[in-house]
Coordinates of C-alpha atoms and ligand atoms in Angstrom, one line a residue:
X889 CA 0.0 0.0 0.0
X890 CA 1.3 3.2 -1.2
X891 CA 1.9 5.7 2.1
X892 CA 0.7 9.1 1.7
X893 CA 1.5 12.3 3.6
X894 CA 1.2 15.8 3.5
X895 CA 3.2 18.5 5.1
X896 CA 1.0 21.6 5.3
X897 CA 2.0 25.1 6.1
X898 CA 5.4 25.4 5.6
X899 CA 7.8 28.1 3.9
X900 CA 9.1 26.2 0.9
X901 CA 12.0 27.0 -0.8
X902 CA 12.0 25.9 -4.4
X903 CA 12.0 27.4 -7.7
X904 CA 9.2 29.7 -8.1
X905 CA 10.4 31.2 -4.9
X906 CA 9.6 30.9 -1.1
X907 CA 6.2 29.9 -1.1
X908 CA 3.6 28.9 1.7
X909 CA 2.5 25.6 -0.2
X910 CA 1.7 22.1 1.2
X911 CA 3.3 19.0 -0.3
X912 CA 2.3 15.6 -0.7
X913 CA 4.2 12.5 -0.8
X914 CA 3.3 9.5 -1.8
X915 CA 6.0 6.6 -1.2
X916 CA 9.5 8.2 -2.5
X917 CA 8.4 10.8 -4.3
X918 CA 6.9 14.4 -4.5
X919 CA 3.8 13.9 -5.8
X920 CA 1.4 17.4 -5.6
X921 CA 2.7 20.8 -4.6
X922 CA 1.3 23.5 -4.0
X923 CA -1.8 26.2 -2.1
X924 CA -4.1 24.5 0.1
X925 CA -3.5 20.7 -1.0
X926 CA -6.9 18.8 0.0
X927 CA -5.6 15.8 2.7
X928 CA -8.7 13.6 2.4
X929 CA -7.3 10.3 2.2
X930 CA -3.9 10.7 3.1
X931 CA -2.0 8.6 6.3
X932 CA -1.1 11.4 7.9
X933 CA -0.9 15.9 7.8
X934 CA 2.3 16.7 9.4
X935 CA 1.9 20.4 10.6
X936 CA 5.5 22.6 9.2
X937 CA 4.1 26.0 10.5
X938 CA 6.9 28.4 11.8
X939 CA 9.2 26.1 9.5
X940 CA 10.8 26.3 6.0
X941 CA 10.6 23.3 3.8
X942 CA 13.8 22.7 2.1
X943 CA 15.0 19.9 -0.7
X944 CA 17.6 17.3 1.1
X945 CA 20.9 18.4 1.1
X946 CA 23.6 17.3 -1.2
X947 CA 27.2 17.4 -0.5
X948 CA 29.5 16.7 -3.4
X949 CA 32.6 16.1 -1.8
X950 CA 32.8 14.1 0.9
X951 CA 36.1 11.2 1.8
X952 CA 34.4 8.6 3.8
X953 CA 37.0 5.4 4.7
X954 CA 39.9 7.7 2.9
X955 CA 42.6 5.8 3.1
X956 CA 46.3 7.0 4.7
X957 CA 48.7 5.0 5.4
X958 CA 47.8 1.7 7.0
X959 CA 44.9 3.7 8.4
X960 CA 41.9 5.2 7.2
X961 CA 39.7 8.3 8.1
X962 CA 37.5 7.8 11.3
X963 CA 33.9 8.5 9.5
X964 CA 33.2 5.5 7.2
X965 CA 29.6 5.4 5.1
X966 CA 28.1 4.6 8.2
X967 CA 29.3 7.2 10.6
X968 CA 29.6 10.1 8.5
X969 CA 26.2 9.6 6.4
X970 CA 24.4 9.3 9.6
X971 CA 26.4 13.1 10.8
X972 CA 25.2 13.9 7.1
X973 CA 21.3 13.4 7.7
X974 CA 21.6 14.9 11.0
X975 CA 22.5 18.0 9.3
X976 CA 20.0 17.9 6.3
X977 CA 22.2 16.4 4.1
X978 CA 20.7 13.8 1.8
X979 CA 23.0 12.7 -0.7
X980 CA 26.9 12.9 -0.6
X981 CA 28.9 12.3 -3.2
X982 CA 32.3 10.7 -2.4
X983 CA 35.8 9.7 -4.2
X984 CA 37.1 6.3 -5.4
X985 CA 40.7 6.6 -5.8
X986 CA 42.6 5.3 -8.4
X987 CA 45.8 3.5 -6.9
X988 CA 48.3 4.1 -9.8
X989 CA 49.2 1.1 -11.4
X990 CA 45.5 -0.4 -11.2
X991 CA 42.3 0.0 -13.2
X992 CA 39.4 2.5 -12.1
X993 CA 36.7 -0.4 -12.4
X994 CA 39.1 -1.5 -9.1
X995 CA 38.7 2.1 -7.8
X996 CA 35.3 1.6 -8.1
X997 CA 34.5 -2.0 -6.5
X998 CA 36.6 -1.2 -3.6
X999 CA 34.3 2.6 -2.8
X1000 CA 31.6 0.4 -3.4
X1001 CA 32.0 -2.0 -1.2
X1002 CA 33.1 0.3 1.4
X1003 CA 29.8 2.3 1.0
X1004 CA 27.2 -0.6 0.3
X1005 CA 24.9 -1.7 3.4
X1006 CA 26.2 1.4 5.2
X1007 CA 25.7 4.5 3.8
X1008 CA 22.3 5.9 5.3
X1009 CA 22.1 8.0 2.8
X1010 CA 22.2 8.3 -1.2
X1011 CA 25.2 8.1 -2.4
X1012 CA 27.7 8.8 -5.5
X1013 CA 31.2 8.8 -6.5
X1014 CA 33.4 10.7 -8.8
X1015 CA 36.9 8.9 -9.7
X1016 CA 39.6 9.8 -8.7
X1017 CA 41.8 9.7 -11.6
X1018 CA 45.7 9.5 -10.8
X1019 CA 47.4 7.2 -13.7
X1020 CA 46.5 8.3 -17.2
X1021 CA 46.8 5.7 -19.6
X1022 CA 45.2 3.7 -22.3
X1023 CA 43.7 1.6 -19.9
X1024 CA 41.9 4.1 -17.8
X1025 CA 41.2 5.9 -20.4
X1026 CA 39.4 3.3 -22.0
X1027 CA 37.5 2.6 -19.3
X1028 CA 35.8 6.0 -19.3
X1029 CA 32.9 5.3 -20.9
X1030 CA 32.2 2.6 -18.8
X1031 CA 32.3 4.6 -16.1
X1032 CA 30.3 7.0 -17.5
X1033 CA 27.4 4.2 -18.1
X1034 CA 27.5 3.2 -14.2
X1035 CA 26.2 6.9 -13.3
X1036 CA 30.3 7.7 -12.6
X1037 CA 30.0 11.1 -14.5
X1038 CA 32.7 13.5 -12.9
X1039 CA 36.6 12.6 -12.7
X1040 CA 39.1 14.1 -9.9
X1041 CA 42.0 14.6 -10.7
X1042 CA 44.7 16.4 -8.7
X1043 CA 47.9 19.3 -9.3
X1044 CA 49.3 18.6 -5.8
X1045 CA 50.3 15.3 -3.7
X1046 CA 53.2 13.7 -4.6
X1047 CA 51.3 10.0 -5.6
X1048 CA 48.9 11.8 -7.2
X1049 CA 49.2 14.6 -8.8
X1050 CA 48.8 14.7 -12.9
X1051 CA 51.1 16.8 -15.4
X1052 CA 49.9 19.2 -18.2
X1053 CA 49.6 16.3 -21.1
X1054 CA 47.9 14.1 -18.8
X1055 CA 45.6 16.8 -17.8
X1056 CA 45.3 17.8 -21.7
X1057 CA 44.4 14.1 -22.6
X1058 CA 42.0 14.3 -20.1
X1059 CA 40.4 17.3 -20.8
X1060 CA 39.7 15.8 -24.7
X1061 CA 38.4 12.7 -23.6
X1062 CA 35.8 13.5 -20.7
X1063 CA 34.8 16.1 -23.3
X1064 CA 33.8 13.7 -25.7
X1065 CA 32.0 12.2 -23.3
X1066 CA 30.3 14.7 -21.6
X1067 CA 31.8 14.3 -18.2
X1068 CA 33.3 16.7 -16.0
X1069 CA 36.8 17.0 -14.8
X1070 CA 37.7 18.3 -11.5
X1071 CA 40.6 19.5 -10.1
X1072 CA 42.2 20.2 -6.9
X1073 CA 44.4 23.1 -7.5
X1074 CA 47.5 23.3 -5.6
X1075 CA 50.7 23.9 -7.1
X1076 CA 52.6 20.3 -6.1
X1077 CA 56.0 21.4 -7.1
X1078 CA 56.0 25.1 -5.4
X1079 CA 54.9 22.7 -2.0
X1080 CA 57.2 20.2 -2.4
X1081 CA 59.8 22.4 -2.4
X1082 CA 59.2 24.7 0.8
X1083 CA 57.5 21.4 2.6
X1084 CA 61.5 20.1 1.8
X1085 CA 63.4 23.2 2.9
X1086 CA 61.1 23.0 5.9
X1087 CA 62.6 19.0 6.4
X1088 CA 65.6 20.8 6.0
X1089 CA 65.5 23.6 8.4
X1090 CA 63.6 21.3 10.9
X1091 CA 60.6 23.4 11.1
X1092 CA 58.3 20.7 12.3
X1093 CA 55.3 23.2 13.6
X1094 CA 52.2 22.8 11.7
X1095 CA 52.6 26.9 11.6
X1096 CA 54.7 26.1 8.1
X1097 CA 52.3 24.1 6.7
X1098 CA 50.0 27.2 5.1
X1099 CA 53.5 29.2 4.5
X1100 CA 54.1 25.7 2.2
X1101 CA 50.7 26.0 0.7
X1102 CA 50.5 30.0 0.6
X1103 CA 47.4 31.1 -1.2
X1104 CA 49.7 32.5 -4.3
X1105 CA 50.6 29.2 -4.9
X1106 CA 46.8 28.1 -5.3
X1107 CA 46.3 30.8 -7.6
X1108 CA 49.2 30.1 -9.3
X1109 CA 47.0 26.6 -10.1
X1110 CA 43.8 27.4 -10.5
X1111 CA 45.1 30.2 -13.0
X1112 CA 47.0 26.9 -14.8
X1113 CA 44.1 24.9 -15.0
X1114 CA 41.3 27.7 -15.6
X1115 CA 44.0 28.3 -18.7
X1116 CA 44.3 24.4 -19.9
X1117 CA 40.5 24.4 -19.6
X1118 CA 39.6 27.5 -21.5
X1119 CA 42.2 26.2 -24.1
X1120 CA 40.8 22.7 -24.6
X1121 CA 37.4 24.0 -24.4
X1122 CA 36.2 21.4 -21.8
X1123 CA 34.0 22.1 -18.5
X1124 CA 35.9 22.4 -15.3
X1125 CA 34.7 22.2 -11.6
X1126 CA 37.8 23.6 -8.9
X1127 CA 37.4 22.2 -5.6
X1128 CA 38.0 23.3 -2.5
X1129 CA 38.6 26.9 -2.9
X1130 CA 39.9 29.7 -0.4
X1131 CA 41.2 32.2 -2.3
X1132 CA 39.2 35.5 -3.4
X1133 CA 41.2 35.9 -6.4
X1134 CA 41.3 32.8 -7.6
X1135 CA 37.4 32.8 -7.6
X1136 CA 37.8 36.2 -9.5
X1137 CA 39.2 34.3 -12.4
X1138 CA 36.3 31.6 -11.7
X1139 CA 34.1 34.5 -12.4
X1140 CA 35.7 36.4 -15.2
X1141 CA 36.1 33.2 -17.0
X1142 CA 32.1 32.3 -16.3
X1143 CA 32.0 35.9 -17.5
X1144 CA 33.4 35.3 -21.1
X1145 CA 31.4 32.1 -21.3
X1146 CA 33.4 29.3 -20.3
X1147 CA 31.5 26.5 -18.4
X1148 CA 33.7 26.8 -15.0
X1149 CA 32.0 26.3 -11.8
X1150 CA 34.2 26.8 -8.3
X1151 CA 33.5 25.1 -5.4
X1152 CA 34.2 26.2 -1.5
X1153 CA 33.2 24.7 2.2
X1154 CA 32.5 26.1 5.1
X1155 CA 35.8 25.9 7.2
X1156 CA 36.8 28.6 4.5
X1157 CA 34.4 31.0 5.7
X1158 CA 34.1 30.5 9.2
X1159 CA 37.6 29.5 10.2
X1160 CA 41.0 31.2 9.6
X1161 CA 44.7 30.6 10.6
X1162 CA 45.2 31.4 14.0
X1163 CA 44.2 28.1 14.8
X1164 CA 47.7 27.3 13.2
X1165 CA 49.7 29.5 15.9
X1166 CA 48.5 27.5 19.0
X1167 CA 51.9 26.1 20.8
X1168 CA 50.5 22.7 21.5
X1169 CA 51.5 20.9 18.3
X1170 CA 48.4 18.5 18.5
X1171 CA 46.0 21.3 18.8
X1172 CA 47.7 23.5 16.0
X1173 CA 48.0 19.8 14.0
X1174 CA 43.9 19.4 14.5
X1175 CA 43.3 22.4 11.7
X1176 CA 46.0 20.6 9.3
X1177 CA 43.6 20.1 5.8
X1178 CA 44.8 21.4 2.0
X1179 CA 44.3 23.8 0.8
X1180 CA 44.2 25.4 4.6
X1181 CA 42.6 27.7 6.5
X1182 CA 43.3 31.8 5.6
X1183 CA 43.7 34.9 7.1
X1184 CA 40.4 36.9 8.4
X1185 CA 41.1 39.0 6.0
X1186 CA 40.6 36.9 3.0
X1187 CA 38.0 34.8 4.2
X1188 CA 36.5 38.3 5.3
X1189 CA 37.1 39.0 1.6
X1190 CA 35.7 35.5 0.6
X1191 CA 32.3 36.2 1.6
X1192 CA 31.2 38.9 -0.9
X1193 CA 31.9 36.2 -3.8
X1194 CA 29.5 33.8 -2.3
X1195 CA 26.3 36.9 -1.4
X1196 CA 26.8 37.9 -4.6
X1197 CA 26.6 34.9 -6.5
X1198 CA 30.2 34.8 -8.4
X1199 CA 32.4 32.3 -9.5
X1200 CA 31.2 29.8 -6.5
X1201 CA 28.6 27.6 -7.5
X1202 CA 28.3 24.6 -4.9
X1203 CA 29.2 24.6 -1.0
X1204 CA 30.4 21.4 0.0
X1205 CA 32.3 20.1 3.0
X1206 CA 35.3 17.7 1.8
X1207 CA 34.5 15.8 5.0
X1208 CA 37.3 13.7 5.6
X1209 CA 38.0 13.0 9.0
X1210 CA 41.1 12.0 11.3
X1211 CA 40.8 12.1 14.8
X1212 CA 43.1 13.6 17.5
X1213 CA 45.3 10.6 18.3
X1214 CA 45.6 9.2 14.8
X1215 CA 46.7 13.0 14.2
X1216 CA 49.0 12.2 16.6
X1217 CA 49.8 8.8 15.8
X1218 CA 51.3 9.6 12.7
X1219 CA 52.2 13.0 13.1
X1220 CA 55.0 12.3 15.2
X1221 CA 56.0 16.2 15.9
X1222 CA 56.4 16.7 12.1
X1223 CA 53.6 18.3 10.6
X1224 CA 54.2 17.3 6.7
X1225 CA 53.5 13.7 8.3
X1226 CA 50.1 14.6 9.2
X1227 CA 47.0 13.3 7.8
X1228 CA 45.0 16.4 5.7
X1229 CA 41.4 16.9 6.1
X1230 CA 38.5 18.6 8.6
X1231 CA 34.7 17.2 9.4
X1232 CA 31.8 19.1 8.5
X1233 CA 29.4 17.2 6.6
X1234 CA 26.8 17.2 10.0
X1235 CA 27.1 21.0 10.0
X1236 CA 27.2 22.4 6.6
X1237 CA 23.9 23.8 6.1
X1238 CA 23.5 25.1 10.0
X1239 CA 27.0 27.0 9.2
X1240 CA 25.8 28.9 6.0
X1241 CA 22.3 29.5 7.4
X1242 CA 23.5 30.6 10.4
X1243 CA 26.4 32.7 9.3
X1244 CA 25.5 33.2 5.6
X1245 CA 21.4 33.5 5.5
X1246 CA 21.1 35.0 9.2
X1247 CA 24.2 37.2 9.2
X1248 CA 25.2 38.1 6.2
X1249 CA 24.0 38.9 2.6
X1250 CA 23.2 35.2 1.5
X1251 CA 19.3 34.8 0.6
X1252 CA 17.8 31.9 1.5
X1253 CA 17.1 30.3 -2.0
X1254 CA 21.2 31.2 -3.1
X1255 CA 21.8 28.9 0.1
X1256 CA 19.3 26.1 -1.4
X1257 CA 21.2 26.8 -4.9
X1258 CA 24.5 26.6 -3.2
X1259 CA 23.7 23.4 -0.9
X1260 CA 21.4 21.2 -3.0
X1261 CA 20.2 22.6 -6.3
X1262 CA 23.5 23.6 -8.0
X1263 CA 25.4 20.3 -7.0
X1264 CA 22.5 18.5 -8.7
X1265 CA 22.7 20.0 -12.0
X1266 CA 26.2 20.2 -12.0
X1267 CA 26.8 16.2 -11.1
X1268 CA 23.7 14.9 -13.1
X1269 CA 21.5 14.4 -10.5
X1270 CA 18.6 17.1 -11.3
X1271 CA 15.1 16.9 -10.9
X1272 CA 15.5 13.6 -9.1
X1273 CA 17.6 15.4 -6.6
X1274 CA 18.1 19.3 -5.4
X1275 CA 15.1 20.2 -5.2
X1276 CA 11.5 20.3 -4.0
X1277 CA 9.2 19.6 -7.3
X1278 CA 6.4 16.8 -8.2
X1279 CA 8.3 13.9 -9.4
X1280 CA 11.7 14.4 -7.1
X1281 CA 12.7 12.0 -4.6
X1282 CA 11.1 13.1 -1.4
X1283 CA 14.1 14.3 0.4
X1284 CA 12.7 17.2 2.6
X1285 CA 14.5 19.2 5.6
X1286 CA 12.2 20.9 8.0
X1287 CA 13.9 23.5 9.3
X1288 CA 13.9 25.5 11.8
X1289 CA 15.2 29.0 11.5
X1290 CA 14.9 30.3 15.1
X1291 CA 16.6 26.6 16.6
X1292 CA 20.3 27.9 18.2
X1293 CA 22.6 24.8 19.4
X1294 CA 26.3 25.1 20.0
X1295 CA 28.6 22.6 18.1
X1296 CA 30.7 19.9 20.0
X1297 CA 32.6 17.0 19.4
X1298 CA 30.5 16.0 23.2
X1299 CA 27.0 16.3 20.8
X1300 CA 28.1 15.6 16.9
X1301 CA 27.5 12.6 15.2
X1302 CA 30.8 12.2 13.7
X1303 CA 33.3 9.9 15.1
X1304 CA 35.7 12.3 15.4
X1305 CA 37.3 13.0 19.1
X1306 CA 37.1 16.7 18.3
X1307 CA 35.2 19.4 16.6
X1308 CA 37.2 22.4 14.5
X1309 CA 33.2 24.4 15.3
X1310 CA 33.6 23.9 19.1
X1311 CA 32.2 25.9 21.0
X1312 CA 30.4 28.3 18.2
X1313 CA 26.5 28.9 18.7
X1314 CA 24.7 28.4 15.2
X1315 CA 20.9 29.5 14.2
X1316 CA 18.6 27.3 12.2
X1317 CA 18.9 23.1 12.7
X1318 CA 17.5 20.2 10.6
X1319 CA 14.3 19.2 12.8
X1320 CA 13.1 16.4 10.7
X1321 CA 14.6 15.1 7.9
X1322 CA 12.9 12.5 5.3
X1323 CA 15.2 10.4 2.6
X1324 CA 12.8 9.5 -0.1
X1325 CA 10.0 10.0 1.7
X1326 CA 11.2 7.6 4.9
X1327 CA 11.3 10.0 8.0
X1328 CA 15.0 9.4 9.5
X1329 CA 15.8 12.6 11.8
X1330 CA 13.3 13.5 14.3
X1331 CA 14.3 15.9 16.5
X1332 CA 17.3 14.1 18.5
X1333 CA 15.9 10.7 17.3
X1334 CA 17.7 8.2 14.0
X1335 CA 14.9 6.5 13.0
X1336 CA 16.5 4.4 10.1
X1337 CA 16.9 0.8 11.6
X1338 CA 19.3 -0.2 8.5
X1339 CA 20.9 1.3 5.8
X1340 CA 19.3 2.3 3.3
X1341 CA 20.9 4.5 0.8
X1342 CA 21.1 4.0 -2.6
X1343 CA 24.1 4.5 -5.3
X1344 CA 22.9 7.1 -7.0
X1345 CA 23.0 6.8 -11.1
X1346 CA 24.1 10.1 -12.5
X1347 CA 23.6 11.6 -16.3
X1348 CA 25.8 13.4 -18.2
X1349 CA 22.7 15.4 -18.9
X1350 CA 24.5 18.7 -17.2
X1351 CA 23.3 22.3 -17.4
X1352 CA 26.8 23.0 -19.0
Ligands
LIG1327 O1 43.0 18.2 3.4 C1 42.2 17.7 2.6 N1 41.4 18.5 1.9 N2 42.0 16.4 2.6 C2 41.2 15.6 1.9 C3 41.7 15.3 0.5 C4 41.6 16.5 -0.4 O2 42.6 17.0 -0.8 O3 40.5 16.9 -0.8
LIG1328 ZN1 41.5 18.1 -2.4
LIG1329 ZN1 38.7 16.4 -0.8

């Protein structure tokens, strides 16, 4: 028997605006929306009054299980899908990594095995492409027709990084098949070299690691790859981005007409660099990611790109978590031996309500764009996902914009033994949360007694 249910007198947030509307679900899906929906017949009226309705959240980069060493990061599918739909977030797109020397089918077994019967939430990958050869690219296409539309690649770490002909091939090849590429855009060799003076000079203190990865040498990248891009006339989608500049050439390139989109999370906007210049080396080691945190200034100067709409397109977290002691564990006093990466998938959308929406410039429908809509397009998952319209999957946040909660690694739902938010008091939390029409965040409450999120096919069908 098909379950119906309508939530009546909400503030939705979808494409024709903000709207007071009802919507009715039926099973997964959105099936009416709209004034004054009628509710005879239906299981249940759930009352949203005081509330805004909006579409699930989707993060597109996320690094659940990320391998280091002979470790991994401490959120797998399970953990950190479960922070995820605490926070509104409803689909997460994550990475399977290439290991050079093997095939991206390998890549993608191994992601999928890690993610399978535990993800609570839907779920994608992009590939992580790091050994460009006939083989991988051969077996593009067949990536392409398992929903795998969008392809990593990387300018910086050492066992990673590509060089301008393989990023050239590249660029020719996902063209011709509609993919996207995306980058991270460091500059490896400017790093490699001030991370081995550093070796050199002994200066171990995790206060070196953003002189090594200075935020000229990320525009010396993205400039790079915006240039290789423009030149081969293919799409391209730059994670991760702090700098102010560099999203100024985002922009100017958008501007001529080149399908570039940039990409940025919320530690880039809420947290800067003194957290580098704490003595304690474990502390200072605890804000150790890539590209890392900024000066106030330029994330001050950040913000204006993101209210005003330019050259940043999606919000996402690159949640990829190590905890305190396996910081320390393989830290050992020298910070270029630290595992990279900060949590925030749980808190991405209270962060840019709170600080964006309720503090700053950002409307509340750029926020939706920024957090759900826009990653849809851009990854191939639109109308089914990003948005509140008949036919979508039901993935609904109520949420409430008065709700203030202070973030802790004593409350979050992350396995990590810390929190880089602690202490701050955000506005606005995810007070029930449905994934495909299933209600799995009530209040304080997981309701979901197993798994059940699905890989998520994508299409090439994007707004480019
Ligand atoms: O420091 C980071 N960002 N770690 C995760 C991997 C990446 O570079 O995105
Ligand atoms: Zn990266
Ligand atoms: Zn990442």
């Amino acid at each position: 028997m098909k379950k119906e249910f309508l939530i009546r007198g909400g503030k939705i947030v979808c494409e024709e605006g903000v709207k007071e509307w009802d919507i009715l679900i039926a099973d997964e899906k959105i099936v009416q929306i709209g004034p004054h929906l009628s509710d005879k017949g239906v299981d249940e009226v759930i009352s949203a009054e005081g509330y805004y309705l909006l579409p699930g959240g989707i993060d597109a980069h996320t690094h659940m299980s990320l391998p280091f060493k002979n470790d991994s990061s401490c959120d797998d599918f399970s953990s950190g899908t479960k922070a995820a739909l605490f926070g509104g977030t409803t689909t997460i797109i994550d990475f399977a990594n290439q290991t050079r020397g093997e095939s991206l089918q390998k890549a993608v077994d191994h992601w999928q095995k890690l993610a399978e019967q535990k993800s609570y939430c839907d779920y994608s990958f992009h590939i992580s492409v790091t050994d460009v050869n006939k083989k991988s690219i051969d077996e593009l296409p067949q990536m392409i027709n398992q929903g795998i539309t969008s392809f990593k690649t990387f300018m910086a770490y050492p066992n990673m990084r590509l060089h301008e002909k393989e990023f050239r091939t590249l660029f020719k090849e996902i063209k011709k098949l509609k993919g996207l590429l995306t980058v991270h855009a460091e500059n490896g060799e400017e790093i490699e070299k001030r991370v081995s003076l550093c070796i050199k000079k002994g200066q171990t203190h995790p206060r070196f690691h953003p002189l090594c990865r200075s935020i000229d040498q990320e525009e010396m990248a993205v400039a790079q790859i915006i240039m290789w891009a423009k030149e081969e006339g293919c799409p391209l989608y730059i994670v991760h981005m702090t700098s102010p500049k560099a999203v100024e050439m985002v922009y100017k390139a958008q501007q001529e007409g080149h399908t570039i989109y940039g990409e940025s999370c919320p530690q880039y906007f809420l947290l800067d660099d003194h957290f580098y210049h704490q003595e304690d080396f474990n502390k200072a080691g605890n804000y150790i990611l890539s590209p890392p945190l900024r000066s106030k200034e330029v994330v001050e100067n950040l913000w204006p790109y993101l209210s005003e709409g330019k050259g940043i397109s999606v919000l996402a977290t690159d949640h990829c978590t190590f905890s305190q002691k396996q910081r320390e564990k393989h830290g050992q006093g020298k910070f270029w031996q630290l595992p990279n990466g900060l949590g925030g998938v749980e808190h991405r959308l209270e962060l840019f309500f709170s600080e964006g929406v309720m503090r700053r410039r950002l409307t509340l429908e750029h926020f939706v764009h920024l957090t759900a809509t826009n990653p849809a397009k851009i990854f191939g998952l639109y109308p089914q996902k990003g948005v509140l319209k008949v036919g979508a999957d039901a993935d609904i946040v109520l949420w409430n914009p008065q709700k203030k909660h202070t973030l802790s690694s004593s409350t979050h739902h992350s396995q990590c033994d810390y929190s880089p938010y602690e202490g701050l008091v955000v506005q606005g939390k995810a007070e029930k949360v449905w994934l495909r029409g299933e209600l799995i965040i009530n209040g304080d409450q997981f309701l979901a007694t197993k798994p059940n999120g699905k890989r998520l096919k994508r299409t090439t069908l994007f707004n480019h």
